[in-house]
PDB file of C-alpha atoms in Angstrom:
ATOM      1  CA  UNK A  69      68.792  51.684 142.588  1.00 47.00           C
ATOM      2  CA  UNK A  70      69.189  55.145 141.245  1.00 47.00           C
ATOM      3  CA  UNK A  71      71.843  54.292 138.986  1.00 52.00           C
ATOM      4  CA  UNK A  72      69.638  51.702 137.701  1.00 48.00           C
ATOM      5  CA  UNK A  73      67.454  54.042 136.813  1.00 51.00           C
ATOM      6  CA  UNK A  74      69.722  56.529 135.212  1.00 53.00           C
ATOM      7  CA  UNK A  75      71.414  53.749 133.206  1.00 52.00           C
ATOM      8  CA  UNK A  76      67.610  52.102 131.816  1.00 53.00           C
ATOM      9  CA  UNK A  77      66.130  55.432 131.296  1.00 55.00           C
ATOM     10  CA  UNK A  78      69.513  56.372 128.971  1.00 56.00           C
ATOM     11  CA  UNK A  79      68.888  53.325 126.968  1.00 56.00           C
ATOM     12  CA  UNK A  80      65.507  53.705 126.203  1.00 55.00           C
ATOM     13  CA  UNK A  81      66.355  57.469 125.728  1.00 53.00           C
ATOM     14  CA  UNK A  82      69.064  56.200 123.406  1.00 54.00           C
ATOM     15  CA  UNK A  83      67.034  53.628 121.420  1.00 55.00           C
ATOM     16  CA  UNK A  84      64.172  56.064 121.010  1.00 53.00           C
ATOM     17  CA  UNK A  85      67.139  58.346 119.032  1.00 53.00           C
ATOM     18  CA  UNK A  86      67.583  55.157 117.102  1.00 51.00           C
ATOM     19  CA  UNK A  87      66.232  55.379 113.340  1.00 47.00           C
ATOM     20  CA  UNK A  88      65.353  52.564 111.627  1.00 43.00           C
ATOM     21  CA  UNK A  89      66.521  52.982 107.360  1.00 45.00           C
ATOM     22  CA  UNK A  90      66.262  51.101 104.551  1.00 44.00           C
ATOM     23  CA  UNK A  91      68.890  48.466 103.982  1.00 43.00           C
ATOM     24  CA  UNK A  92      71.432  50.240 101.521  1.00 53.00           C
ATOM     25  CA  UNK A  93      74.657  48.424 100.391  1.00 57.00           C
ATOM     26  CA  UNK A  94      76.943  51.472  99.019  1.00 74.00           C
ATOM     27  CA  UNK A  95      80.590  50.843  99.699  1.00 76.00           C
ATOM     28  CA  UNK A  96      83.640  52.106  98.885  1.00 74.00           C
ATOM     29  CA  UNK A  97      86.653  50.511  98.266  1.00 68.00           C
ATOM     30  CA  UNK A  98      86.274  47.625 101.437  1.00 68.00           C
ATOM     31  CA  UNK A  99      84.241  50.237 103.112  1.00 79.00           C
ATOM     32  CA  UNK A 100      80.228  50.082 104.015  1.00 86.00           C
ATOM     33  CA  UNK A 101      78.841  53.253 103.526  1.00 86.00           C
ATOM     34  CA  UNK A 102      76.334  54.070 106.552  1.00 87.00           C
ATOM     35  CA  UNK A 103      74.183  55.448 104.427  1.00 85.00           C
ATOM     36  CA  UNK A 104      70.245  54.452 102.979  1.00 81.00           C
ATOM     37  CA  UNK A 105      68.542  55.112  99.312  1.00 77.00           C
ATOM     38  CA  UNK A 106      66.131  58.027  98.695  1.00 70.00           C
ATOM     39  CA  UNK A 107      63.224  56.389  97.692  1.00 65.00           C
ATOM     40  CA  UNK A 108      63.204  57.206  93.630  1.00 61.00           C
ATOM     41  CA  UNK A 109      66.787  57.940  93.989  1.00 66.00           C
ATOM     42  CA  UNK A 110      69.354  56.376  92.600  1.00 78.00           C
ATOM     43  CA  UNK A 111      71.701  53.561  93.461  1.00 81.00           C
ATOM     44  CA  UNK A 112      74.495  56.249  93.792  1.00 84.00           C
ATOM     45  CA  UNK A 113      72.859  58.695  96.231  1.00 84.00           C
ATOM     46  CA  UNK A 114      73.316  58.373  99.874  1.00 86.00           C
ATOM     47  CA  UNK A 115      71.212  59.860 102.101  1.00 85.00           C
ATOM     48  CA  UNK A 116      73.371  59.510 105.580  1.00 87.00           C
ATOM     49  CA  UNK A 117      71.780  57.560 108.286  1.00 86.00           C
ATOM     50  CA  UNK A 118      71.051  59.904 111.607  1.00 85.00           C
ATOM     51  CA  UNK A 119      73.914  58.833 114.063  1.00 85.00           C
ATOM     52  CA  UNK A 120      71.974  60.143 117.930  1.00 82.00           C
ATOM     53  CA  UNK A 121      75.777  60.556 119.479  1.00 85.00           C
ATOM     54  CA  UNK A 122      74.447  64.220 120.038  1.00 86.00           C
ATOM     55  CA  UNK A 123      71.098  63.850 121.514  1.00 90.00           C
ATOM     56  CA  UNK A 124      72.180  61.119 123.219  1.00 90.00           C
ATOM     57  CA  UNK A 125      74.405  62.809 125.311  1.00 91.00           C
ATOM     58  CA  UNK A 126      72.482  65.625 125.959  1.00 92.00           C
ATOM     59  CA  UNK A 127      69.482  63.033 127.221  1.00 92.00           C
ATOM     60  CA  UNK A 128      72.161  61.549 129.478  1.00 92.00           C
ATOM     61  CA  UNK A 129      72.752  65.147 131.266  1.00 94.00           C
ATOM     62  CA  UNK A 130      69.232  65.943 131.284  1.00 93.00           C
ATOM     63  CA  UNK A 131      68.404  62.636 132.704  1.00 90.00           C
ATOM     64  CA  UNK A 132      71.630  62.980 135.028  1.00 90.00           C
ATOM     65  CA  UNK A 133      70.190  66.311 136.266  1.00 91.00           C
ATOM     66  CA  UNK A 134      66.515  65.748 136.586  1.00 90.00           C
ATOM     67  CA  UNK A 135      66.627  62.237 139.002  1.00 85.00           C
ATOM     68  CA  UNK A 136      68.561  63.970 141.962  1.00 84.00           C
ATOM     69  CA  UNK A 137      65.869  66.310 142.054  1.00 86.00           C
ATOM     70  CA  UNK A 138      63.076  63.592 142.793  1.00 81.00           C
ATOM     71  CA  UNK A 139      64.550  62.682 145.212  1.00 79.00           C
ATOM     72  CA  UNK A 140      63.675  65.217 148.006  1.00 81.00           C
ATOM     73  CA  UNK A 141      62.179  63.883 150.829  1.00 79.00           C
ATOM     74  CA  UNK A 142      62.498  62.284 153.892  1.00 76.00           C
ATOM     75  CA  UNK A 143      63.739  58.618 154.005  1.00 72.00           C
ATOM     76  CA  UNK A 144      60.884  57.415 155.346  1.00 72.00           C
ATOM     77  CA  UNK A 145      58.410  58.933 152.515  1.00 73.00           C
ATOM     78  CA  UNK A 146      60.597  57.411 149.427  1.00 73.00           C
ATOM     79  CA  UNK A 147      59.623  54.818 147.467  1.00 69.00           C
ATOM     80  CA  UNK A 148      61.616  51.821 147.990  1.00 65.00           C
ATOM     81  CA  UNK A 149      61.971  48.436 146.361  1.00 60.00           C
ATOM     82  CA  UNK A 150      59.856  45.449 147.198  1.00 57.00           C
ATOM     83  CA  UNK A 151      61.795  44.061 149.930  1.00 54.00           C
ATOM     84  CA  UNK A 152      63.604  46.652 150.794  1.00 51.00           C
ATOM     85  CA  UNK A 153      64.520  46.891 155.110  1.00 51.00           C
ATOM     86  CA  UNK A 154      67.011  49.320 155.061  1.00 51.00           C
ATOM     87  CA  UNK A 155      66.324  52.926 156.846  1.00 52.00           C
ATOM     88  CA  UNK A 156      67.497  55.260 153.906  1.00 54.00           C
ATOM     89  CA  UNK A 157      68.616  54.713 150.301  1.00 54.00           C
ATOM     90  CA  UNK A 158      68.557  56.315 146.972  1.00 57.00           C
ATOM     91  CA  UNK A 159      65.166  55.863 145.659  1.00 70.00           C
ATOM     92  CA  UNK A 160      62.187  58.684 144.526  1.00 73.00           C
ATOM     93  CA  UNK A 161      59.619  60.541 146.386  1.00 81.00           C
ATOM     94  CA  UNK A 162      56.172  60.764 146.356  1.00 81.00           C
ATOM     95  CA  UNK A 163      54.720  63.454 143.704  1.00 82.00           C
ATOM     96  CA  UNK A 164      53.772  65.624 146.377  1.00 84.00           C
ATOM     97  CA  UNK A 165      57.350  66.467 147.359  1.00 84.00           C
ATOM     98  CA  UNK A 166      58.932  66.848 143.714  1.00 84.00           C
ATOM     99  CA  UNK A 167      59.983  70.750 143.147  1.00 84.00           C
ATOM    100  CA  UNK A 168      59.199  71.929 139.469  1.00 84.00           C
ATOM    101  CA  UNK A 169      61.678  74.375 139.718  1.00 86.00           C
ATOM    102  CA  UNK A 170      64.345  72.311 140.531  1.00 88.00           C
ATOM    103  CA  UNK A 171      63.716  69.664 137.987  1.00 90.00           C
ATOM    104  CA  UNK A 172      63.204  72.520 135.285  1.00 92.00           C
ATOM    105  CA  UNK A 173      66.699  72.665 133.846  1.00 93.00           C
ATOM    106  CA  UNK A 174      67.082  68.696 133.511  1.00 93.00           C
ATOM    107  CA  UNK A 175      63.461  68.519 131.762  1.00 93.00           C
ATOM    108  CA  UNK A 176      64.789  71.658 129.904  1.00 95.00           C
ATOM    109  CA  UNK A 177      67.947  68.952 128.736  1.00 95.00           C
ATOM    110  CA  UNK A 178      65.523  66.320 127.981  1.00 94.00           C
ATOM    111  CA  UNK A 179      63.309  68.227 125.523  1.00 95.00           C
ATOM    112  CA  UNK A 180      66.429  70.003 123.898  1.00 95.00           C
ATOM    113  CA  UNK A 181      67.910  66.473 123.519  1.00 94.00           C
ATOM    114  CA  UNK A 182      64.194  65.446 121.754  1.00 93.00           C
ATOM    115  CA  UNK A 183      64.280  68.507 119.546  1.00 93.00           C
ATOM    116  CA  UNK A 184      68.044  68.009 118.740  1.00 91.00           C
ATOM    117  CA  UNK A 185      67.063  64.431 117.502  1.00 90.00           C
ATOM    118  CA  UNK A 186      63.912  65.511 115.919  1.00 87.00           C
ATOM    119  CA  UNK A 187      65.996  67.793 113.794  1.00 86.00           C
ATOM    120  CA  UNK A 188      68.597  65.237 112.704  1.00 85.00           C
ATOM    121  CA  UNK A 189      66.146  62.736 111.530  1.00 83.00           C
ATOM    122  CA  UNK A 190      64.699  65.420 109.360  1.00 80.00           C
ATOM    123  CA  UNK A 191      67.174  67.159 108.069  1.00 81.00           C
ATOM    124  CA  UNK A 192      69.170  64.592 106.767  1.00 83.00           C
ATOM    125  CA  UNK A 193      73.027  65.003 104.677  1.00 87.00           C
ATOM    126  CA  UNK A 194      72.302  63.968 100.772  1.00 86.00           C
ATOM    127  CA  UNK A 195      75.364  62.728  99.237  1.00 88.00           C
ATOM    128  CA  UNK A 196      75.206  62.540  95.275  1.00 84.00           C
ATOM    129  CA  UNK A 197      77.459  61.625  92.393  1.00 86.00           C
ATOM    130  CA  UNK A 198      77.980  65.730  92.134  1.00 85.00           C
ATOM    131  CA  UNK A 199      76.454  67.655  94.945  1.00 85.00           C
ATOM    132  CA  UNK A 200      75.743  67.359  98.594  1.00 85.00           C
ATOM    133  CA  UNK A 201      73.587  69.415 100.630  1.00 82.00           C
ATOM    134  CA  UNK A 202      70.613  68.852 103.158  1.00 80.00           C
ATOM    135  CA  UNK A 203      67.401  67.767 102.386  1.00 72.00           C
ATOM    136  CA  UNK A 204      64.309  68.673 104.961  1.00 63.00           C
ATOM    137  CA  UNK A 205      61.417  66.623 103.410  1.00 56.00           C
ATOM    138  CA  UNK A 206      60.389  64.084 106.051  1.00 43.00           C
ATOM    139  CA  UNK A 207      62.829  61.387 106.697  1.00 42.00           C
ATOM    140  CA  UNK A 208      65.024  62.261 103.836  1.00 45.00           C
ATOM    141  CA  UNK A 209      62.083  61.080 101.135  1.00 47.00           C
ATOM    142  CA  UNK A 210      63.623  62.501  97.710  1.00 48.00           C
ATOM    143  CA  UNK A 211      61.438  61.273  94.512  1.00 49.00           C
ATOM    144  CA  UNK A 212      63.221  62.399  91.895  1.00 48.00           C
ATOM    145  CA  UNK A 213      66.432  64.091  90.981  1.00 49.00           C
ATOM    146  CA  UNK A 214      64.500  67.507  90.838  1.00 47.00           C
ATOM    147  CA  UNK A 215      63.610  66.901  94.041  1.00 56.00           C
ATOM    148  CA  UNK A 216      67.023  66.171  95.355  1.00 56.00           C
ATOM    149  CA  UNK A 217      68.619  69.275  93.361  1.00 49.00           C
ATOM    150  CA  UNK A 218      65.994  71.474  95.097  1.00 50.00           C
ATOM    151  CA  UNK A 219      67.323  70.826  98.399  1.00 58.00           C
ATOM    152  CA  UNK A 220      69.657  73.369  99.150  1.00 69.00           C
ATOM    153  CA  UNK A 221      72.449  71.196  97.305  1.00 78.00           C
ATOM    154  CA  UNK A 222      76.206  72.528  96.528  1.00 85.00           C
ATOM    155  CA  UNK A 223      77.420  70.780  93.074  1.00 87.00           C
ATOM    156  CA  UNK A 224      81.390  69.782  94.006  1.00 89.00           C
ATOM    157  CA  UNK A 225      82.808  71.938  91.352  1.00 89.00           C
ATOM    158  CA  UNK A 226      81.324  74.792  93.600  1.00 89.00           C
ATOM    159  CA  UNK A 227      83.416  73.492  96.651  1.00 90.00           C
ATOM    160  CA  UNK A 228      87.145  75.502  96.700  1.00 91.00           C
ATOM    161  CA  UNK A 229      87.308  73.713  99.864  1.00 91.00           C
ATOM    162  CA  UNK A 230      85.974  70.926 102.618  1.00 93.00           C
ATOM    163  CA  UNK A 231      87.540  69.158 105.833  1.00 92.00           C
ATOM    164  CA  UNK A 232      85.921  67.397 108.554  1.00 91.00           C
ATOM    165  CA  UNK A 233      85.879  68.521 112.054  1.00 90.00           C
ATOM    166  CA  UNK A 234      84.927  66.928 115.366  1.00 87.00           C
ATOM    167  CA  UNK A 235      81.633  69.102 114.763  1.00 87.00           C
ATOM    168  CA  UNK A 236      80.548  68.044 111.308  1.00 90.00           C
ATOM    169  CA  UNK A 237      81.553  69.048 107.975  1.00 92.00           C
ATOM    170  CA  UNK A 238      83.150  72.372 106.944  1.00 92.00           C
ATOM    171  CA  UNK A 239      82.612  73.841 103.179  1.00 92.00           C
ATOM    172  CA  UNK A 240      83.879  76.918 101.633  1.00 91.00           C
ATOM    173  CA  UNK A 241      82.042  77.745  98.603  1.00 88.00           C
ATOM    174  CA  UNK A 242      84.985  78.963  95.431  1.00 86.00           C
ATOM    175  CA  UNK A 243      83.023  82.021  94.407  1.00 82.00           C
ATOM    176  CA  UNK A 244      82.078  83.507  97.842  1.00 83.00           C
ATOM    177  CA  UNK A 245      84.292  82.016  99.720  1.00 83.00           C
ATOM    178  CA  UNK A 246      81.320  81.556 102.455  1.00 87.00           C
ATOM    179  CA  UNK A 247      81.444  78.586 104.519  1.00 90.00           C
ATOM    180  CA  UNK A 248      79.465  76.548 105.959  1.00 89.00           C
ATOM    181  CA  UNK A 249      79.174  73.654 108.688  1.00 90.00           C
ATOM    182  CA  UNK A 250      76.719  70.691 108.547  1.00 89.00           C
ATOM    183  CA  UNK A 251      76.452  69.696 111.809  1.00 88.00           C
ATOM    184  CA  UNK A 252      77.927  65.943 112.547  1.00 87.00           C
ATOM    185  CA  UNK A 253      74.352  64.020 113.039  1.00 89.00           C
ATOM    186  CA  UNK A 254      75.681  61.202 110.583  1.00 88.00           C
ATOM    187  CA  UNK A 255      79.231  58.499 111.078  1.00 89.00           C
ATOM    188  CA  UNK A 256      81.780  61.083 109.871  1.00 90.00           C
ATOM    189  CA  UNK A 257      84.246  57.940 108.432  1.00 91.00           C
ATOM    190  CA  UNK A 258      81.313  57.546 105.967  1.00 91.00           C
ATOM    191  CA  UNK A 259      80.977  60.851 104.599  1.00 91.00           C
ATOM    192  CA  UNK A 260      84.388  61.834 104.740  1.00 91.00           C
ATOM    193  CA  UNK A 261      85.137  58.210 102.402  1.00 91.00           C
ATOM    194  CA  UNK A 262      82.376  59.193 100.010  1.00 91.00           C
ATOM    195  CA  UNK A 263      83.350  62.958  99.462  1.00 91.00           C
ATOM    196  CA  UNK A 264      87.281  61.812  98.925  1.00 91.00           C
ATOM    197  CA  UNK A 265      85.757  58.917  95.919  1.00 90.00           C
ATOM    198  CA  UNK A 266      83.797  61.523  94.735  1.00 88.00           C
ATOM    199  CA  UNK A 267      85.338  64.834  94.880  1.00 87.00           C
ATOM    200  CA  UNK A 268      88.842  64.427  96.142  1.00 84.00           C
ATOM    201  CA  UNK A 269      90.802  65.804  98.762  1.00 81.00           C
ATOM    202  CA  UNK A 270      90.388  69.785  98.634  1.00 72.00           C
ATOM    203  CA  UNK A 271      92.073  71.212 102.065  1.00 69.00           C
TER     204      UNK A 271
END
């Protein structure tokens, strides 16, 4: 019963992470590009659909660590299924028994997992013909190309460097030699396809 619970409350965790985007067909080569179309943008300009991998997880361990924690009691207080005639199983107690400070950390999990998908869906990777950057105007809404070039944006022939790491993308700016890592809330096959069409292989 409990790991009933754990599994539906993880799907409905991980379809609430789900974002719904504008159908976009941008492909390269044989590829689809995961991507959708600021609205004024251009046909070329791919603003990466969120990908909840992240938050997903992260609801999965807070979920993981907050059910064992409801279920404190004795057997004979829990809540059981309709039906139910054995003497003890793994169901939940009665609100009177449930320990706030024991279910802190997991609801702790849960509401870093909401705020880590929050953030993704906002600040969303913009992929253009010559720059890319992160845009934080609700859902990814770009108007016009001023608005897209006011976003924080870093034009290719800036880039002295990029790769792709299991944590998102890495970028080394030529005349500071800074870096710096956008964090991998998007399908890294898709961006990592559009920047080599577009700006090449630079390792």
């Amino acid at each position: 019963m409990k790991q009933f619970i754990t599994f539906l409350a993880s799907m409905v965790f991980l379809t609430s992470c789900m974002m719904i985007t504008p159908a976009h067909s941008l492909n390269v080569g044989k590829r689809r590009i995961l991507c959708s179309k600021p609205l004024g943008g251009k046909e070329t300009d791919a603003l990466m659909n969120s990908k909840p991998t992240l938050p997903a997880i992260l609801g999965y361990v807070g979920v993981q660590a907050l059910l064992p924690t409801l279920a404190k009691c004795p057997n004979s207080e829990m809540w059981q299924r309709s039906g139910y005639l054995g003497s003890s199983g793994a169901s939940f107690c009665p609100p009177e028994y449930w320990d706030l400070g024991l279910s802190l950390p997991g609801i702790i999990i849960i509401l870093a997992a909401v705020a880590l998908n929050v953030y993704a869906n906002i600040n969303r990777l913009v992929v253009t013909d010559k720059a890319l950057g992160v845009t934080d105007k609700a859902l990814g809404v770009v108007t016009t190309d001023a608005d897209v070039s006011s976003a924080e944006l870093i034009d290719f022939n800036k880039i002295e460097k990029w790769s792709m790491t299991p944590v998102g993308l890495l970028v080394q700016e030529a005349s500071s030699g800074r870096s710096k890592l956008f964090p991998a809330f998007w399908d890294n096959k898709s961006v990592q396809v559009l920047l080599e069409d577009r700006m090449g292989t630079r390792e």
